[in-house]
PDB file of C-alpha atoms in Angstrom:
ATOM      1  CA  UNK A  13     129.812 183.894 106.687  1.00  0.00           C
ATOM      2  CA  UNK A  14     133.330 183.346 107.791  1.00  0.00           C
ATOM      3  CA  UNK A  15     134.089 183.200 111.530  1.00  0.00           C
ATOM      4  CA  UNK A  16     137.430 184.292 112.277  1.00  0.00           C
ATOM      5  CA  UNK A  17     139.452 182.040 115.184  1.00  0.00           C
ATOM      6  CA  UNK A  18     141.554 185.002 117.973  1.00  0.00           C
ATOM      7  CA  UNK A  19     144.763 183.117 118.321  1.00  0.00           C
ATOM      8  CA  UNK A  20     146.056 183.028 121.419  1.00  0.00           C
ATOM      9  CA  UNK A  21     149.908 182.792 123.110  1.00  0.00           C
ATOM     10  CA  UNK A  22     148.240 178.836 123.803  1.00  0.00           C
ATOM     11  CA  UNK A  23     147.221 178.558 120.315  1.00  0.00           C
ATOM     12  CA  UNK A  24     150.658 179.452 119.148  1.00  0.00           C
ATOM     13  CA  UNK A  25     152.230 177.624 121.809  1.00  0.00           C
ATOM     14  CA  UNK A  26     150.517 174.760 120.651  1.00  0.00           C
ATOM     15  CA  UNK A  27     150.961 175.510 116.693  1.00  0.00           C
ATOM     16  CA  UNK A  28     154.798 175.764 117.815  1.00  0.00           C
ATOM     17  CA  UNK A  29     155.037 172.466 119.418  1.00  0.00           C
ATOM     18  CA  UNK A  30     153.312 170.812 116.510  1.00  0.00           C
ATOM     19  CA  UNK A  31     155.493 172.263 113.454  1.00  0.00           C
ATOM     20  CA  UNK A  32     158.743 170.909 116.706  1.00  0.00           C
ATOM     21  CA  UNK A  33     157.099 167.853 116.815  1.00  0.00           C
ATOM     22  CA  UNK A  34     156.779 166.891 113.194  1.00  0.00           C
ATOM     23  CA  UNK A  35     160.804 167.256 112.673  1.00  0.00           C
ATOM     24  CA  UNK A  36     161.077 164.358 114.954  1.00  0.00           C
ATOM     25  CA  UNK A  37     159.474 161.696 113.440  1.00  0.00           C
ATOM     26  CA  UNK A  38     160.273 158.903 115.804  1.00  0.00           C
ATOM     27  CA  UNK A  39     158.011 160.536 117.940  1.00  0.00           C
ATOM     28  CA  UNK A  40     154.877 159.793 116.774  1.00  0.00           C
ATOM     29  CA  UNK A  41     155.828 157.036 114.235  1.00  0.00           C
ATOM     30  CA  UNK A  42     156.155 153.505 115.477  1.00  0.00           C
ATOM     31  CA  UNK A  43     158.345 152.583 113.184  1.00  0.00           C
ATOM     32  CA  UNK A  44     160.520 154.653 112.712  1.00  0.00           C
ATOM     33  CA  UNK A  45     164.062 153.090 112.740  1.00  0.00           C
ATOM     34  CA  UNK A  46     165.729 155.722 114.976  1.00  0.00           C
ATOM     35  CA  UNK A  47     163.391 154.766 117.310  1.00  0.00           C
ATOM     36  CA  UNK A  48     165.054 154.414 121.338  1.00  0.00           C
ATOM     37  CA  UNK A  49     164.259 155.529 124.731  1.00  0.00           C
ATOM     38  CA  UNK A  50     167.369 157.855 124.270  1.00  0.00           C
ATOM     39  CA  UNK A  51     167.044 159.375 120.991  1.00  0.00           C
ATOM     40  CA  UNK A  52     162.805 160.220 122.270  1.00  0.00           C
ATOM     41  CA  UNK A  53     164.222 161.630 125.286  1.00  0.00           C
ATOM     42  CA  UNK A  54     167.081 163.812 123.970  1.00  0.00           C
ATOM     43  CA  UNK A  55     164.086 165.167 120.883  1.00  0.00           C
ATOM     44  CA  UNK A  56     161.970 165.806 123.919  1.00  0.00           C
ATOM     45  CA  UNK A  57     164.578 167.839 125.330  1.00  0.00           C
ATOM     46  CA  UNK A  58     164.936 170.049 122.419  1.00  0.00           C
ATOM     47  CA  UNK A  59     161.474 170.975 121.635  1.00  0.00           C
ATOM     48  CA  UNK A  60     160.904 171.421 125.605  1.00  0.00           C
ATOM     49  CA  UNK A  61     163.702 174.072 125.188  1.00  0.00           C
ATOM     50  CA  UNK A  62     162.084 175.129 122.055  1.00  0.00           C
ATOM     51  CA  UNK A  63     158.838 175.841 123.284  1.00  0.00           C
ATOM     52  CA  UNK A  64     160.188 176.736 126.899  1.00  0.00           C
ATOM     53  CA  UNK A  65     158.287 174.561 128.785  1.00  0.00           C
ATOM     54  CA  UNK A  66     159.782 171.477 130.968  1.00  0.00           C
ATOM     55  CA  UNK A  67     160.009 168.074 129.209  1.00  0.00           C
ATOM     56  CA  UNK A  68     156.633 166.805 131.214  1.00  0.00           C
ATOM     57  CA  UNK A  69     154.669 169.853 130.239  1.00  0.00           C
ATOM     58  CA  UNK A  70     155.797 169.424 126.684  1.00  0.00           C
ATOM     59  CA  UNK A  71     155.382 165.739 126.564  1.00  0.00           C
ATOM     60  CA  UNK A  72     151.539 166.393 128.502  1.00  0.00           C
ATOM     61  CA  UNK A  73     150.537 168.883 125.864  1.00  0.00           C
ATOM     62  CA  UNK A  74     151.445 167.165 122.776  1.00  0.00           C
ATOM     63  CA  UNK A  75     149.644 164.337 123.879  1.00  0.00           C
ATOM     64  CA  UNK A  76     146.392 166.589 124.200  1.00  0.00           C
ATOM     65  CA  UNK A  77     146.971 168.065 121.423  1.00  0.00           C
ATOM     66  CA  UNK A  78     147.136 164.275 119.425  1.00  0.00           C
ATOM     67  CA  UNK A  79     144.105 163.255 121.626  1.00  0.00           C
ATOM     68  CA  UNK A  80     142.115 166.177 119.947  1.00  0.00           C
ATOM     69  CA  UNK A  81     143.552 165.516 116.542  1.00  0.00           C
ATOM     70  CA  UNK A  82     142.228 162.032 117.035  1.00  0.00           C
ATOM     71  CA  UNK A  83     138.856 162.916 118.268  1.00  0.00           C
ATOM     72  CA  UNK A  84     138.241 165.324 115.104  1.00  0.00           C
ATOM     73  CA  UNK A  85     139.386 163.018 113.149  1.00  0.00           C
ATOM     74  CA  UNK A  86     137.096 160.557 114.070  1.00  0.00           C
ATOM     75  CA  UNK A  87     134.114 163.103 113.791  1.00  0.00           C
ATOM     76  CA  UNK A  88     131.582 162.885 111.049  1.00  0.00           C
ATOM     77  CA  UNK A  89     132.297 166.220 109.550  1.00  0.00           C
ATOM     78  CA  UNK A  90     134.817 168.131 108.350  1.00  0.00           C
ATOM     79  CA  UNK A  91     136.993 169.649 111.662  1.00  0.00           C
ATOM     80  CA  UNK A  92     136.914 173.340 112.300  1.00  0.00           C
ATOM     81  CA  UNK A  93     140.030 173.197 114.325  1.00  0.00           C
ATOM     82  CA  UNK A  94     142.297 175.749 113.378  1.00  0.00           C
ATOM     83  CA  UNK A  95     145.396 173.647 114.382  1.00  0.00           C
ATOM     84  CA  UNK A  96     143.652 170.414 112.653  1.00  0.00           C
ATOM     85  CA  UNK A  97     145.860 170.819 109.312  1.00  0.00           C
ATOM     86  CA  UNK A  98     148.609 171.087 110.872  1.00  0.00           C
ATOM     87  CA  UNK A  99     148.441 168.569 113.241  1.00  0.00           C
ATOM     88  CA  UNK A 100     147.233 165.937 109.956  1.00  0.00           C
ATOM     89  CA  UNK A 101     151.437 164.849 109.040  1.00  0.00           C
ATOM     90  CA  UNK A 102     150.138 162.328 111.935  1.00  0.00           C
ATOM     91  CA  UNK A 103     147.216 160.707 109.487  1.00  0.00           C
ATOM     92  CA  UNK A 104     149.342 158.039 107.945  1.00  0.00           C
ATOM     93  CA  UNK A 105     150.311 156.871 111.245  1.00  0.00           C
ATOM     94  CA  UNK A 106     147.375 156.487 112.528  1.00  0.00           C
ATOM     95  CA  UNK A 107     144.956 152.805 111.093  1.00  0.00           C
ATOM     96  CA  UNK A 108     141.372 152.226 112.233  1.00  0.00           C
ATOM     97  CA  UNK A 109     141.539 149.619 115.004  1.00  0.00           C
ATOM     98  CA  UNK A 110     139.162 147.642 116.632  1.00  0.00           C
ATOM     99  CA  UNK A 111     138.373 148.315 120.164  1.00  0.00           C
ATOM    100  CA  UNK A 112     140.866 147.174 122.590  1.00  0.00           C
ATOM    101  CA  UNK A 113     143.007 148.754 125.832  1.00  0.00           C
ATOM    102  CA  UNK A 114     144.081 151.432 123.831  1.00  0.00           C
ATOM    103  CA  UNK A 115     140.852 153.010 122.518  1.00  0.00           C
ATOM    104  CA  UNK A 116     140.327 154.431 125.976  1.00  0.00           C
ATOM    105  CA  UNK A 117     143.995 156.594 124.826  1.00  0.00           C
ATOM    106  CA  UNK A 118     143.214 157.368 121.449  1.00  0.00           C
ATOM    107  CA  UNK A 119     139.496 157.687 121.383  1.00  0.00           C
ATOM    108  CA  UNK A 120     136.825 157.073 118.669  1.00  0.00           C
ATOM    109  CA  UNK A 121     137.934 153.274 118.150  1.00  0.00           C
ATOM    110  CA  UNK A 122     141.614 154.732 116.216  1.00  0.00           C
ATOM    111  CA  UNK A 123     144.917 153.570 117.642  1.00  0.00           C
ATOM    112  CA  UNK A 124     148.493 154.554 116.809  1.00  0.00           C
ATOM    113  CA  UNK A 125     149.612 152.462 113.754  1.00  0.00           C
ATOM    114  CA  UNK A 126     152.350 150.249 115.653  1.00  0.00           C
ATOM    115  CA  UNK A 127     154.048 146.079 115.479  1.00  0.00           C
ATOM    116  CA  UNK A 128     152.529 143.827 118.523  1.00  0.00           C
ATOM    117  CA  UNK A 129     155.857 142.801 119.183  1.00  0.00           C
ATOM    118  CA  UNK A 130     157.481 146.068 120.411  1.00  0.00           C
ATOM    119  CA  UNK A 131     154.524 147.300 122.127  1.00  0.00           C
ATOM    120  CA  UNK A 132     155.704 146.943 125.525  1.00  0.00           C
ATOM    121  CA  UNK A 133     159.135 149.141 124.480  1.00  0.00           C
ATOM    122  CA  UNK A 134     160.183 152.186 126.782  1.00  0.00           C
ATOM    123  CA  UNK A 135     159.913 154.082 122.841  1.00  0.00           C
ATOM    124  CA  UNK A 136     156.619 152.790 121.913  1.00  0.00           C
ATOM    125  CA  UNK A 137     155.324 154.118 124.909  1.00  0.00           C
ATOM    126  CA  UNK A 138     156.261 157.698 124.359  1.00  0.00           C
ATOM    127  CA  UNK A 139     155.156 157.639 120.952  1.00  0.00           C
ATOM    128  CA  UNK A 140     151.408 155.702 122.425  1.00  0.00           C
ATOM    129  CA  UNK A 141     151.114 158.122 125.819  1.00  0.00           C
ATOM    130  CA  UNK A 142     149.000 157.673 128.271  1.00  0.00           C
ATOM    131  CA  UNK A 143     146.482 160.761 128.495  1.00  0.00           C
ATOM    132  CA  UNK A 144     143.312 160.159 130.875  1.00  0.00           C
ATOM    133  CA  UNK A 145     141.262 163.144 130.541  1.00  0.00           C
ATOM    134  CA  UNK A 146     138.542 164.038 133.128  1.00  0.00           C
ATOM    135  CA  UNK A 147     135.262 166.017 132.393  1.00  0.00           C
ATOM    136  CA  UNK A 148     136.115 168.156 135.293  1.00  0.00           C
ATOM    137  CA  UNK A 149     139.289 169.164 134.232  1.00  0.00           C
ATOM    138  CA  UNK A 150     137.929 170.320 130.829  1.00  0.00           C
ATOM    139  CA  UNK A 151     135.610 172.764 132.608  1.00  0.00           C
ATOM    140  CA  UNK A 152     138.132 174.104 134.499  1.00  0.00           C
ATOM    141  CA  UNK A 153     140.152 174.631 131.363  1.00  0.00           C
ATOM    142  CA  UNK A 154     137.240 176.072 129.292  1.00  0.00           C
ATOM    143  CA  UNK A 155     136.438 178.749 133.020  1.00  0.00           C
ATOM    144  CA  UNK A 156     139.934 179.666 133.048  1.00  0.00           C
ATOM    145  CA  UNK A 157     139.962 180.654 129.749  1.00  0.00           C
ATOM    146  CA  UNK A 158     136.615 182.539 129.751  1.00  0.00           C
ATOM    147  CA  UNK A 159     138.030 183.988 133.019  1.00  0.00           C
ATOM    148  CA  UNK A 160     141.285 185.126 130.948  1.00  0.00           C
ATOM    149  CA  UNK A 161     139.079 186.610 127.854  1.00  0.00           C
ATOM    150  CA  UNK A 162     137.136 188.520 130.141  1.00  0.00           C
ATOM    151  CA  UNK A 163     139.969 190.192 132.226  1.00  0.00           C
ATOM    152  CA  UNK A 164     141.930 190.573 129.018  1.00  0.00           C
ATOM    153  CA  UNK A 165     138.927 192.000 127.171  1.00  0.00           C
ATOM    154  CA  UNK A 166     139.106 195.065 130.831  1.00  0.00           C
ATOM    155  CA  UNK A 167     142.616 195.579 130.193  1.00  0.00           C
ATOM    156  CA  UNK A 168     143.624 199.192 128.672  1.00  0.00           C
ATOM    157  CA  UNK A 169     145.208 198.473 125.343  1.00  0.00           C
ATOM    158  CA  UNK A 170     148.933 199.196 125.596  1.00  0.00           C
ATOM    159  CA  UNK A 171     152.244 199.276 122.890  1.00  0.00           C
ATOM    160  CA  UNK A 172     152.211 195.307 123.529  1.00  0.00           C
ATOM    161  CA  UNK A 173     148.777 194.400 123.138  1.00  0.00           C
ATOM    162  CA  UNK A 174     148.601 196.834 120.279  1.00  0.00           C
ATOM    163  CA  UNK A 175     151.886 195.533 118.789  1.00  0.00           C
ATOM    164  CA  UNK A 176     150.437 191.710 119.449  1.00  0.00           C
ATOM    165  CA  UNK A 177     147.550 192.404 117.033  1.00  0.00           C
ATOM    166  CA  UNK A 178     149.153 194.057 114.543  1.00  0.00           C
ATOM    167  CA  UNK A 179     151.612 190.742 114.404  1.00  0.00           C
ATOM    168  CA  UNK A 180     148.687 188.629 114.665  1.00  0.00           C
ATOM    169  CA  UNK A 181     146.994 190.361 111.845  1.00  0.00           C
ATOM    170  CA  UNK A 182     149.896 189.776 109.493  1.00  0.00           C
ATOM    171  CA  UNK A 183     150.418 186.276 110.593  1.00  0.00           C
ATOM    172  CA  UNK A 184     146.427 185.700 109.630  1.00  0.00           C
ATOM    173  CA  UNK A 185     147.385 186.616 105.922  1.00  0.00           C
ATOM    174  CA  UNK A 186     150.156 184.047 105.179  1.00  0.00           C
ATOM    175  CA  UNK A 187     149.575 180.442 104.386  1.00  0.00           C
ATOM    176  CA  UNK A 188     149.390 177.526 107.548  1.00  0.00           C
ATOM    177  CA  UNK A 189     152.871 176.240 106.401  1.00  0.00           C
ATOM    178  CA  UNK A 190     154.644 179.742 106.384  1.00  0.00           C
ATOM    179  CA  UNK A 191     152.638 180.597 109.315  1.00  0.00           C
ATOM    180  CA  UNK A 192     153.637 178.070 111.384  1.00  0.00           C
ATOM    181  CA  UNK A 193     157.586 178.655 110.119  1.00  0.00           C
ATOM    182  CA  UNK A 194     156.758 182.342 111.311  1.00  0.00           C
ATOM    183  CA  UNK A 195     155.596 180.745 114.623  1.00  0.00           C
ATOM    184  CA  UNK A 196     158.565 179.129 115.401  1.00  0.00           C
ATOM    185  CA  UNK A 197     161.191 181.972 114.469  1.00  0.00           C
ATOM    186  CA  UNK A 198     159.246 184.126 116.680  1.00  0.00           C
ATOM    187  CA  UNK A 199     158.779 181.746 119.829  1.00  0.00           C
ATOM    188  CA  UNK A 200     163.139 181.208 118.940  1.00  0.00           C
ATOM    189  CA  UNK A 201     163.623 184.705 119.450  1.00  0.00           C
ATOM    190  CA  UNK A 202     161.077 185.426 122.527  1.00  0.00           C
ATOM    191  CA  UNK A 203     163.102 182.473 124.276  1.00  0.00           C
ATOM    192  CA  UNK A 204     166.412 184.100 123.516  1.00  0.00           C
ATOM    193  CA  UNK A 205     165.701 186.876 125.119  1.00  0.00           C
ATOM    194  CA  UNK A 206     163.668 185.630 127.826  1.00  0.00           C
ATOM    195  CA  UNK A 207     166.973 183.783 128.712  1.00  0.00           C
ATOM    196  CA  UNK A 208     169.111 186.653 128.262  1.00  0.00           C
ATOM    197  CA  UNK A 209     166.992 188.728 130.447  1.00  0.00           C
ATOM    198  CA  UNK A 210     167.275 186.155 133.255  1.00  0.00           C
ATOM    199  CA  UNK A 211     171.227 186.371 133.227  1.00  0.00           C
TER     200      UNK A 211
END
């Protein structure tokens, strides 16, 4: 029995920001040796305008997105997160660490592979964050999205919505890697327009 996953515009959003992500390597690799407070915030700025969110937004979603990545990673089983592939370029980055400050960050006893000496760098802590996560705002996450199925699910089908599954359909049939190239050309496009149309 195979379940199939309805992808979202957060889901590709998120699969986006990822396949952005992974082109800047600094990011999420502590040593990396283009590594600086400058060349982390000028990346930032790009994928931001990539994925057409502000840099905080960007920067507050990736690190949910690695906080997940780390949490199924640390599970038992194999993940059934769909964006869990994609998000694995981060596994040789990542070393099993013994419980410190940063497990409450990373989760599951795993910290970001990194030197004790530059730990305290304006760098290192972009490519660490600091995500706190609260049970409460989970639920509200998880009742705003059941709230969004369930008025989407009333809505009268239209050209877009029809158009949307047709795309999404097609996009289901290619691999993850073209997939997420796919993803990106289409969010480049969207945002091209969306600016246009704001002129």
């Amino acid at each position: 029995m195979s379940t199939s996953i309805k992808l979202t515009s957060s889901d590709l959003l998120q699969e986006v920001l990822i396949v952005e992500v992974e082109k800047y390597e600094h990011l999420y690799n502590p040593k990396a040796m283009d590594k600086d407070f400058n060349s982390c915030e000028s990346s930032w700025q790009e994928i931001s305008s990539t994925v057409n969110l502000t840099v905080p937004e960007t920067k507050r979603l990736w690190y949910n997105l690695r906080e997940r990545y780390m949490n199924e990673r640390g599970k038992h089983s194999k993940s059934d997160w769909h964006l869990y592939d994609v998000i694995d370029f981060l596994e040789p980055h990542i070393k099993r660490g013994q419980a410190d400050t940063n497990e409450s960050l990373t989760g599951k006893g795993f910290i970001m592979d990194s030197d004790d000496d530059d730990v305290n760098t304006p760098s290192t802590s972009l490519a660490i964050g600091r995500t706190h996560y609260s049970l409460k705002a989970k639920t509200n996450g998880i009742t705003k999205l059941k709230k969004e199925t369930r008025l989407s699910s009333r809505k009268q089908d239209n050209e877009t919505t029809i158009f949307l599954d047709f795309v999404g359909k097609q996009l289901d049939r290619l691999p993850v890697p073209e997939r997420s190239s796919c993803y990106l050309e289409i969010m480049q496009v969207l945002n091209k327009y969306t600016q246009e149309s704001a002129r």
